[in-house]
Amino acid sequence: MEKMNDKLQNIAKKLLENKEVNLIIGFTKGSNPLRMRSVFITEPNDVSKLSFNAHCVQDLAVFLKKPEVKKFGKIGIVVKGCDEKAVNTLIQEYQLSRDNIKIIGVECRGVVKQNLADKGEDAVKQSTVYDKCLVCEVHTPLLYDELVESDEPAFEINGDIKPYAKIEELDAMSVEDRNMFWQKEFEKCIKCYACRQACPLCYCTRCIVEKNTPQWIETNIEETGNAQWNMIRAYHLSGRCIGCGECERACPVNIPLMLVNEKMARDVFEKFGYKSGIDINAKPVFGTFDANDFNEFIK
Amino acid sequence: MARIGVFVCWCGSNIAGTVDVKKVAEEAAKIPGVVEAVDYKYMCSDPGQNTLRKMIKEKNLTGVVLAACSPHMHENTFRKAAVKEGLNPYFIEIANIREQVSWVHEDKEKATGKAIDLLKMMVEKVKKNKPIEDVRVPLTKKALVIGGGISGIQAALDIANGGVEVILVEKEPSIGGKMIQLDETFPTLDCSSCIMTPKMVEVYQHPNIKLYTYSELEEVSGYIGNFNVKIKKKARSIVEKDCTGCGDCWNICPMHKNVKSEFNVNLSERTAIYVPFPQAVPLIPVIDRSVCLHFKKGGKCQKCYDACGPKCINFDLQDEIIEEKVGAIVAATGYDLMENSLYGEYGYGKFKDVISGLQFERLLSASGPTEGVVKRPSDGKTPETIVFIQCVGSRDPEKGVPYCSKVCCMYTAKHAKLFAHKVHGSQSYVFYIDIRATSKGYEEFVRGTMENEGAIYLRGRVSKIYEDNGKLIVKGADTLSGNQVEIAADMVVLATGVIPKKGSDKMAQMLGISYDKYGFYTESHPKLRPAESSTAGIYLAGMAQGPRDIPESVVSGSAAASKILGLFSKSEYEVEGTIASVNKTTCVGCFYCKRVCAYSAISKEEIKDRNGNVLKVVANVNSGLCAGCGACVNACFSKSIDLKGYLDEQIFAEIKSLAV
Amino acid sequence: MKLAYYPGCSLKGTSFEYEVSLLKILEALNIEIQEIPDWNCCGASAAHSLNHNLSVALPARNLAIAENNGFGEVLAPCAACSSRLKTAKYEMGSDDILKKKITDSLEMPYSNSLNISNMLEFLINVAGKEKIKSLVKKPLSGLKVASYYGCLLVRPPKVMKFDDPERPVTMDELVALTGAVPVDYSYKTECCGAINSLSKPDVVMALTGKILYDIKEHGADLVVVACPLCHSNLDVRQREIERKYAERIGLPVLFITELLGLAFGFSPEELAIGGHMVNADKVLKKIS
Amino acid sequence: MKTVINEQERRNFAREVESKLHDKLAKCYQCGKCSAGCPVNFEMDFTPNQIIKMTELGMADKVLDSKTIWLCVSCNTCSTRCPKGFEVAGIMDVLREIAVNRGIESKTEKEVQTFHEVFLDNVKSNGRIFELELVGKYKLKTKHLFRDMFLAPKMIEKGKLKIHSDRVSNINQIAKIFKDFE
Amino acid sequence: MENNIVEDVQNAQGDKEYPAGGAKGEDKDKEPRIIAFVCNWCTYNGADLAGTSRMKYAENVRVIKLPCTGRIDPLFVVEAFKKGAKGVLVSGCHPGDCHYTSGNYHSRRKYTAFRDLLSYLGVDINRVEFSWISASEGNKWVSVINEFTNKIKSLPGSSDIFSKK
């Protein structure tokens, strides 16, 4: 770990000193050693605050949509493989210019679930990491300007734990049962929009939920509106969500949002062979079409 | 407050026979906002329209709903009537209670109920309507034609003869395109240059045509009626106005070996300063700087300069950029032939006597390298047996293209025929898969080649060509007899397939028109709008659209011209006002709208503060280009773009009116 | 990287000269190879003729063994073997169900990751032209050499992914490196009929004869091949062809490895050139 | 040369071939390039393109008993040059396999079929080819005892024919492969 | 002639009372409401053709016209469900025939994903139908409407996450 931190700090220092960036967004140790928090560094002397470990759960790319951050112009950001895909998508969707971002990729071996970490869990293994880490294909970020290699070994996956197992379970259910399941989940929603705030790709300055001519989503806290909000968010993220899981982590009432996002990612891949966040030059799946697209459901 | 008038039409018994029109009117009157609801026997008749107009005026209506026949029948009729009373035409909505109710349902009760529903939907919609102004675009009445082949020439001449100024841009030093390289043309066997050169001269002399040869399109911006184009006029190294085309320069040029003539498809050589062919238009030479000794050897050679009487050679001339403003564009960029070297088994490039169809044209042509005497490139001997292979590259998804190149069947039959005329006692063998000869006189022409000229047609492909003792051994199949045949030929002519001009995809991107996977430009509609591109104001002609023969190319050139003359016959170009518009305050600039727009109607617009700093980049709809399909509206996550006439709010109002 | 060597049956039998010369030049090139432990026959043409699945399974066993022994690259000098190995890899790469069936049957993990090279690919890509050129001590100047590729090195191109299937040049380039003059002729990639050598000798002699007489006509001193089956037909059957068509051929047929070996300075004996049926002594005198 | 098409049989046969071939018979537009380039075409009773059409028409009897499928030397010239990328050589493999599965013994090209069978037997028992045994068994089966006989002594002299066989040591695994896929 | 017609109409009108608002009233459970979003160029014309050809079909459908399938936002379907529609039909030009070249292609992609999402969230996907109906396919319009209406009628009265309790 120390080696990683040294390298991270050296890179950050160099970038700041050479004025290649005006701001670096990274992780730093919080009050609780098993909770890492974000840090914003503008001075080369402050780089010692930067650190990385298996508790760096947050997707820092979320800050890139904030006007306060955008103001800095050239920005350096510390990203894990999954988070880096958000950066790619932001570039793809013109929210970010490749020239204005220095991607400091860190090789990540998986991050420990926050609830376990809070109980003192420190070990990275298949039973302690998030589901997203079990399906992760980007332990090394796909695109980076600087790379900090991991000195940790990869944890072992023996298939005992099935990531997102509930998806298959839901798929196998009857429509009524699925309906029941989601009704119960969405009933809990308090429309706090924390999911939206935590999502690096929910960058609209005026969200559809805030549009009232016409009113797309009922704003009062009742089930229809709740369900509609969650479904529209999932629809807007289809083919875009990069699976960082921040929405679910942010949800104060524990709606399993990743079950929807992951399901849609799988469907989009199955139907269109597209995975989000892979290639900054790729056409987004819903910004293009193929004459031979899936047609079976149409009479 | 809305003041809606409702008019229920009986359409004689067409509606009233199944729908209780009185009841519909009664119910309509109860809808909030409806100030008047009447029924009438024939709303579209003069008295009907007068009733409508009278009501608009007397009741001061802000919106009108007609429960009548399909809007595709009379929407325009009613809109026009409304306009006469000063009501914006887009405040007329029609509930289709004939095609969708009275004619398709029998149960009067249910039909009446449905009619009331449809009417309510439209009342709710019209309440949300906003006035829409049709967009008027000014027209610059000048046209640009890209490509000086036969279709481009035809388009330019037709437009110019219609009294409109034309700019014709040609990449090569001379206009004439591929057609001027041909010998005689099927099926009438008239000589290509004889019919082509007068047209080329006409272009050159036409007062309405400005010709830029040896020039390329550099940049295109703007939209229908208002395109700004930049043309790069490459340096010819000749002061054109002074040149007389006397030929003293190219006759003295020492570089007369090793540079292959493009016009003769590498069968002869040309000088460094040259005209591509004697009838070139304009008859002004060009210096090929990549081979000219003056440029390669640091200015030592200037023999042409010394020989030039009017002293019009200027080695220092540079490329020039010319800017023009035009109202319409014809893309007639033509085609290329496929690379024969794709077929190692045919030995093109290895065996000198395996040549392409276009090379054979040059061998047949009186202006060609052999002055029209058919000679083998290898040893100059007259061939006695020629094997022609059709579908080389065409209908071959593996190595070539899957489509049919359309002209090869005909030109091969012509080749075999001309060969028989030129070399008595000679023999042609033609390998074909299917014969496609479908225009006027074509089938007769091909039959004539077989029956009167003795060409032997074999149905099958050739697999391999070997060389043996100065003969080309052609190993092919005759699938009709089920045999493998070997023919010892003196020469083999490959009927190479047609592909779009190299760079046509780049050209399409520059013009903002769509093209298919091969690079051929796509028509706005394959049947009904074959002369139009997907972008308003840009028209298509010739082989750039796909394989076609000379008459079809000429027709397409004329079609493009007539479209442009039609466009220019009005003072302004009118676009329906039902187009997209962006809420720039909420637009976040993800440009999904731009990605899905088939018309390139969406561009990026920078929003700046007072000091010129870019605050954000948002979408902007070009009203000249927008066709009003609404795909962009669906693509927008934050709902910051909407389609006039079909606003989200209006659709919601319609849905809401149906709430049960 | 460890280099696996798949000799195949021919190199251990009728074409032992190929293996002898191969080992010699690899030694000179300082490239180490290891025979795949307990390799088995690839099934050659018989397997795919009668049983598609078997034709993939037999070579797959060799690939799986090589993979499990940590190899990343396999050299299969026999063109037929390399063709079968490459085909097996291709088939398993495009048919997951078959791949699963086979790995289940083999009871070995298998990821289909090996790179398979035929002799020519190996010489060009692994050894490298520069290095080969640097080792030429005895240029074969004046020798006119026809390269015969046959079928399996280049066809089908989507599987072999090697050279131009109609106008291959790799072997000619290697010939040129030795200082000999490559001879161009018509039947470079024409089939010699190998697989029916025993069962349809008349057909095979007709095909092979056409190739040999064409090479002869183009003035070559000898022929080089990179396939034991081609070699058998061109060399072993040459006398018979001469008898059948009553016209002398007298073309020694060498493996490309033997030609390179000669240029590297090895003696014909070291390269087992004496093992061929057509005597090469007279031709080799030209260079000594 | 008249053929009455039985629709059910036609479909069954065409489908069987297509599923084994992973290719569509309809792709072939009968240009004959495969036949033109085939090196052994001169011996065949039907050209390769005819075989494809006949298969599409369900003429199983004629196709499976043709000389063509056994004369094919798998040189792949046809597939390589096919403008439609059809697996011409592949269909010959498929047809041979179907013929063998149906127990059809080639009337005219018995030797070729026997050679392949003897070859595979040899692989099955040794894991590798023991050439002397292969040749011997083949000759015994086809009774072409003296054909090529003059070659043998010289080949043995040159060391080309070995007297002993090299066997695969894990011969059980070879047996299992044969068991699983035969 | 005209008199007869007028008479017929007047007779037919009689004194009968129709439930206000058409299909509202007690019949509403028996006669499910279907909303069809159709494009202006193909399907709307196809429906018109069914009319001019006097073909008969179920009365349940209410057509909302939009310029192009590309404008038919999947979220309209949700809105329709929320407002009580039992079935929603989306119909436009066949692939390759779009008046605006590619609107239907873009929509097809979106609906593919949207259907999956709806179904996954527990909406009976039988309630959403898609079809390509050209301007010449009046008969197809009729059969699609009839079949879809029958299908909707046969569905159990399921609730979904968008309907109010």
mmCIF file of C-alpha atoms in Angstrom, chain B residues 13-151:
data_model
loop_
_atom_site.group_PDB
_atom_site.id
_atom_site.type_symbol
_atom_site.label_atom_id
_atom_site.label_comp_id
_atom_site.label_asym_id
_atom_site.label_seq_id
_atom_site.Cartn_x
_atom_site.Cartn_y
_atom_site.Cartn_z
ATOM 1 C CA SER B 13 -74.433 9.894 -43.676
ATOM 2 C CA ASN B 14 -70.799 8.807 -43.675
ATOM 3 C CA ILE B 15 -70.411 9.932 -40.125
ATOM 4 C CA ALA B 16 -73.930 10.664 -39.049
ATOM 5 C CA GLY B 17 -75.063 7.184 -40.093
ATOM 6 C CA THR B 18 -73.067 5.565 -37.325
ATOM 7 C CA VAL B 19 -72.302 8.384 -34.921
ATOM 8 C CA ASP B 20 -74.880 10.405 -33.084
ATOM 9 C CA VAL B 21 -73.460 13.745 -34.141
ATOM 10 C CA LYS B 22 -75.921 15.773 -32.127
ATOM 11 C CA LYS B 23 -74.948 13.909 -29.009
ATOM 12 C CA VAL B 24 -71.274 14.479 -29.789
ATOM 13 C CA ALA B 25 -71.870 18.198 -30.118
ATOM 14 C CA GLU B 26 -73.843 18.271 -26.908
ATOM 15 C CA GLU B 27 -71.110 16.505 -25.013
ATOM 16 C CA ALA B 28 -68.504 18.746 -26.544
ATOM 17 C CA ALA B 29 -70.300 21.803 -25.307
ATOM 18 C CA LYS B 30 -69.890 20.536 -21.753
ATOM 19 C CA ILE B 31 -66.093 20.426 -21.979
ATOM 20 C CA PRO B 32 -64.562 23.350 -20.117
ATOM 21 C CA GLY B 33 -63.223 25.917 -22.503
ATOM 22 C CA VAL B 34 -65.588 25.034 -25.319
ATOM 23 C CA VAL B 35 -67.674 28.079 -26.074
ATOM 24 C CA GLU B 36 -69.580 26.758 -29.024
ATOM 25 C CA ALA B 37 -70.292 23.299 -30.395
ATOM 26 C CA VAL B 38 -72.296 22.752 -33.534
ATOM 27 C CA ASP B 39 -72.903 19.964 -35.992
ATOM 28 C CA TYR B 40 -73.157 20.427 -39.715
ATOM 29 C CA LYS B 41 -73.836 18.244 -42.713
ATOM 30 C CA TYR B 42 -70.705 19.004 -44.732
ATOM 31 C CA MET B 43 -68.064 21.019 -42.947
ATOM 32 C CA CYS B 44 -65.719 20.991 -45.947
ATOM 33 C CA SER B 45 -68.300 22.599 -48.233
ATOM 34 C CA ASP B 46 -68.308 26.349 -48.785
ATOM 35 C CA PRO B 47 -71.228 26.941 -46.400
ATOM 36 C CA GLY B 48 -69.488 24.689 -43.875
ATOM 37 C CA GLN B 49 -66.290 26.677 -44.104
ATOM 38 C CA ASN B 50 -68.222 29.889 -43.890
ATOM 39 C CA THR B 51 -69.851 28.692 -40.689
ATOM 40 C CA LEU B 52 -66.395 27.995 -39.316
ATOM 41 C CA ARG B 53 -65.078 31.412 -40.317
ATOM 42 C CA LYS B 54 -68.128 33.179 -39.006
ATOM 43 C CA MET B 55 -67.814 31.456 -35.651
ATOM 44 C CA ILE B 56 -64.111 32.191 -35.332
ATOM 45 C CA LYS B 57 -64.863 35.823 -35.839
ATOM 46 C CA GLU B 58 -68.065 36.147 -33.840
ATOM 47 C CA LYS B 59 -67.037 34.019 -30.884
ATOM 48 C CA ASN B 60 -63.473 35.199 -30.940
ATOM 49 C CA LEU B 61 -62.238 31.598 -30.924
ATOM 50 C CA THR B 62 -58.713 30.774 -29.825
ATOM 51 C CA GLY B 63 -58.878 27.217 -31.075
ATOM 52 C CA VAL B 64 -60.971 25.005 -33.277
ATOM 53 C CA VAL B 65 -61.590 21.296 -33.224
ATOM 54 C CA LEU B 66 -63.317 19.618 -36.091
ATOM 55 C CA ALA B 67 -64.736 16.175 -35.589
ATOM 56 C CA ALA B 68 -64.636 15.069 -39.164
ATOM 57 C CA CYS B 69 -62.702 12.987 -41.651
ATOM 58 C CA SER B 70 -58.986 12.201 -41.503
ATOM 59 C CA PRO B 71 -56.740 15.254 -41.124
ATOM 60 C CA HIS B 72 -54.942 13.981 -44.204
ATOM 61 C CA MET B 73 -58.104 14.952 -46.127
ATOM 62 C CA HIS B 74 -59.084 18.404 -45.022
ATOM 63 C CA GLU B 75 -56.754 19.713 -42.359
ATOM 64 C CA ASN B 76 -55.292 22.103 -44.898
ATOM 65 C CA THR B 77 -58.720 23.215 -46.057
ATOM 66 C CA PHE B 78 -59.703 24.244 -42.561
ATOM 67 C CA ARG B 79 -56.349 25.778 -41.759
ATOM 68 C CA LYS B 80 -56.613 28.006 -44.795
ATOM 69 C CA ALA B 81 -60.098 29.036 -43.765
ATOM 70 C CA ALA B 82 -58.876 29.857 -40.265
ATOM 71 C CA VAL B 83 -55.985 31.926 -41.549
ATOM 72 C CA LYS B 84 -58.455 34.094 -43.435
ATOM 73 C CA GLU B 85 -59.955 35.055 -40.075
ATOM 74 C CA GLY B 86 -56.585 35.764 -38.561
ATOM 75 C CA LEU B 87 -56.284 32.569 -36.549
ATOM 76 C CA ASN B 88 -52.934 30.842 -36.564
ATOM 77 C CA PRO B 89 -53.403 27.728 -38.720
ATOM 78 C CA TYR B 90 -51.891 25.492 -36.063
ATOM 79 C CA PHE B 91 -54.844 26.192 -33.803
ATOM 80 C CA ILE B 92 -56.948 23.874 -35.947
ATOM 81 C CA GLU B 93 -57.113 20.279 -34.787
ATOM 82 C CA ILE B 94 -59.087 17.434 -36.244
ATOM 83 C CA ALA B 95 -60.682 14.508 -34.457
ATOM 84 C CA ASN B 96 -60.838 11.780 -37.044
ATOM 85 C CA ILE B 97 -64.291 10.367 -36.453
ATOM 86 C CA ARG B 98 -64.837 9.064 -39.952
ATOM 87 C CA GLU B 99 -61.868 6.796 -40.864
ATOM 88 C CA GLN B 100 -61.351 5.917 -37.223
ATOM 89 C CA VAL B 101 -64.938 5.705 -36.060
ATOM 90 C CA SER B 102 -67.942 5.722 -38.340
ATOM 91 C CA TRP B 103 -66.397 3.702 -41.132
ATOM 92 C CA VAL B 104 -64.868 1.021 -38.957
ATOM 93 C CA HIS B 105 -67.457 0.500 -36.232
ATOM 94 C CA GLU B 106 -71.067 -0.588 -36.381
ATOM 95 C CA ASP B 107 -72.401 -0.260 -32.833
ATOM 96 C CA LYS B 108 -73.781 3.257 -32.757
ATOM 97 C CA GLU B 109 -73.528 3.625 -29.023
ATOM 98 C CA LYS B 110 -69.930 2.612 -28.835
ATOM 99 C CA ALA B 111 -69.057 4.589 -31.961
ATOM 100 C CA THR B 112 -70.579 7.716 -30.499
ATOM 101 C CA GLY B 113 -68.691 7.167 -27.266
ATOM 102 C CA LYS B 114 -65.429 6.795 -29.120
ATOM 103 C CA ALA B 115 -66.144 9.880 -31.220
ATOM 104 C CA ILE B 116 -66.640 11.895 -28.052
ATOM 105 C CA ASP B 117 -63.343 10.571 -26.709
ATOM 106 C CA LEU B 118 -61.458 11.508 -29.852
ATOM 107 C CA LEU B 119 -63.015 14.935 -29.789
ATOM 108 C CA LYS B 120 -62.091 15.480 -26.150
ATOM 109 C CA MET B 121 -58.508 14.504 -26.898
ATOM 110 C CA MET B 122 -58.288 17.153 -29.542
ATOM 111 C CA VAL B 123 -59.954 19.793 -27.393
ATOM 112 C CA GLU B 124 -57.436 19.146 -24.650
ATOM 113 C CA LYS B 125 -54.622 19.196 -27.164
ATOM 114 C CA VAL B 126 -55.704 22.423 -28.809
ATOM 115 C CA LYS B 127 -55.836 24.125 -25.427
ATOM 116 C CA LYS B 128 -52.101 23.559 -25.201
ATOM 117 C CA ASN B 129 -51.385 24.649 -28.774
ATOM 118 C CA LYS B 130 -49.101 27.562 -29.379
ATOM 119 C CA PRO B 131 -48.937 29.681 -32.496
ATOM 120 C CA ILE B 132 -46.402 28.386 -34.958
ATOM 121 C CA GLU B 133 -44.904 30.433 -37.719
ATOM 122 C CA ASP B 134 -43.702 28.667 -40.831
ATOM 123 C CA VAL B 135 -40.032 29.203 -41.397
ATOM 124 C CA ARG B 136 -38.969 31.179 -44.437
ATOM 125 C CA VAL B 137 -35.454 30.748 -45.652
ATOM 126 C CA PRO B 138 -33.885 33.160 -48.127
ATOM 127 C CA LEU B 139 -32.474 31.575 -51.271
ATOM 128 C CA THR B 140 -29.167 32.319 -52.923
ATOM 129 C CA LYS B 141 -29.977 31.508 -56.504
ATOM 130 C CA LYS B 142 -26.744 29.963 -57.520
ATOM 131 C CA ALA B 143 -25.929 26.262 -57.700
ATOM 132 C CA LEU B 144 -22.797 24.243 -57.130
ATOM 133 C CA VAL B 145 -22.194 21.056 -59.085
ATOM 134 C CA ILE B 146 -19.497 18.769 -57.753
ATOM 135 C CA GLY B 147 -18.051 16.564 -60.473
ATOM 136 C CA GLY B 148 -17.574 17.190 -64.174
ATOM 137 C CA GLY B 149 -18.525 13.775 -65.514
ATOM 138 C CA ILE B 150 -21.528 13.255 -67.714
ATOM 139 C CA SER B 151 -24.093 13.582 -64.935
#
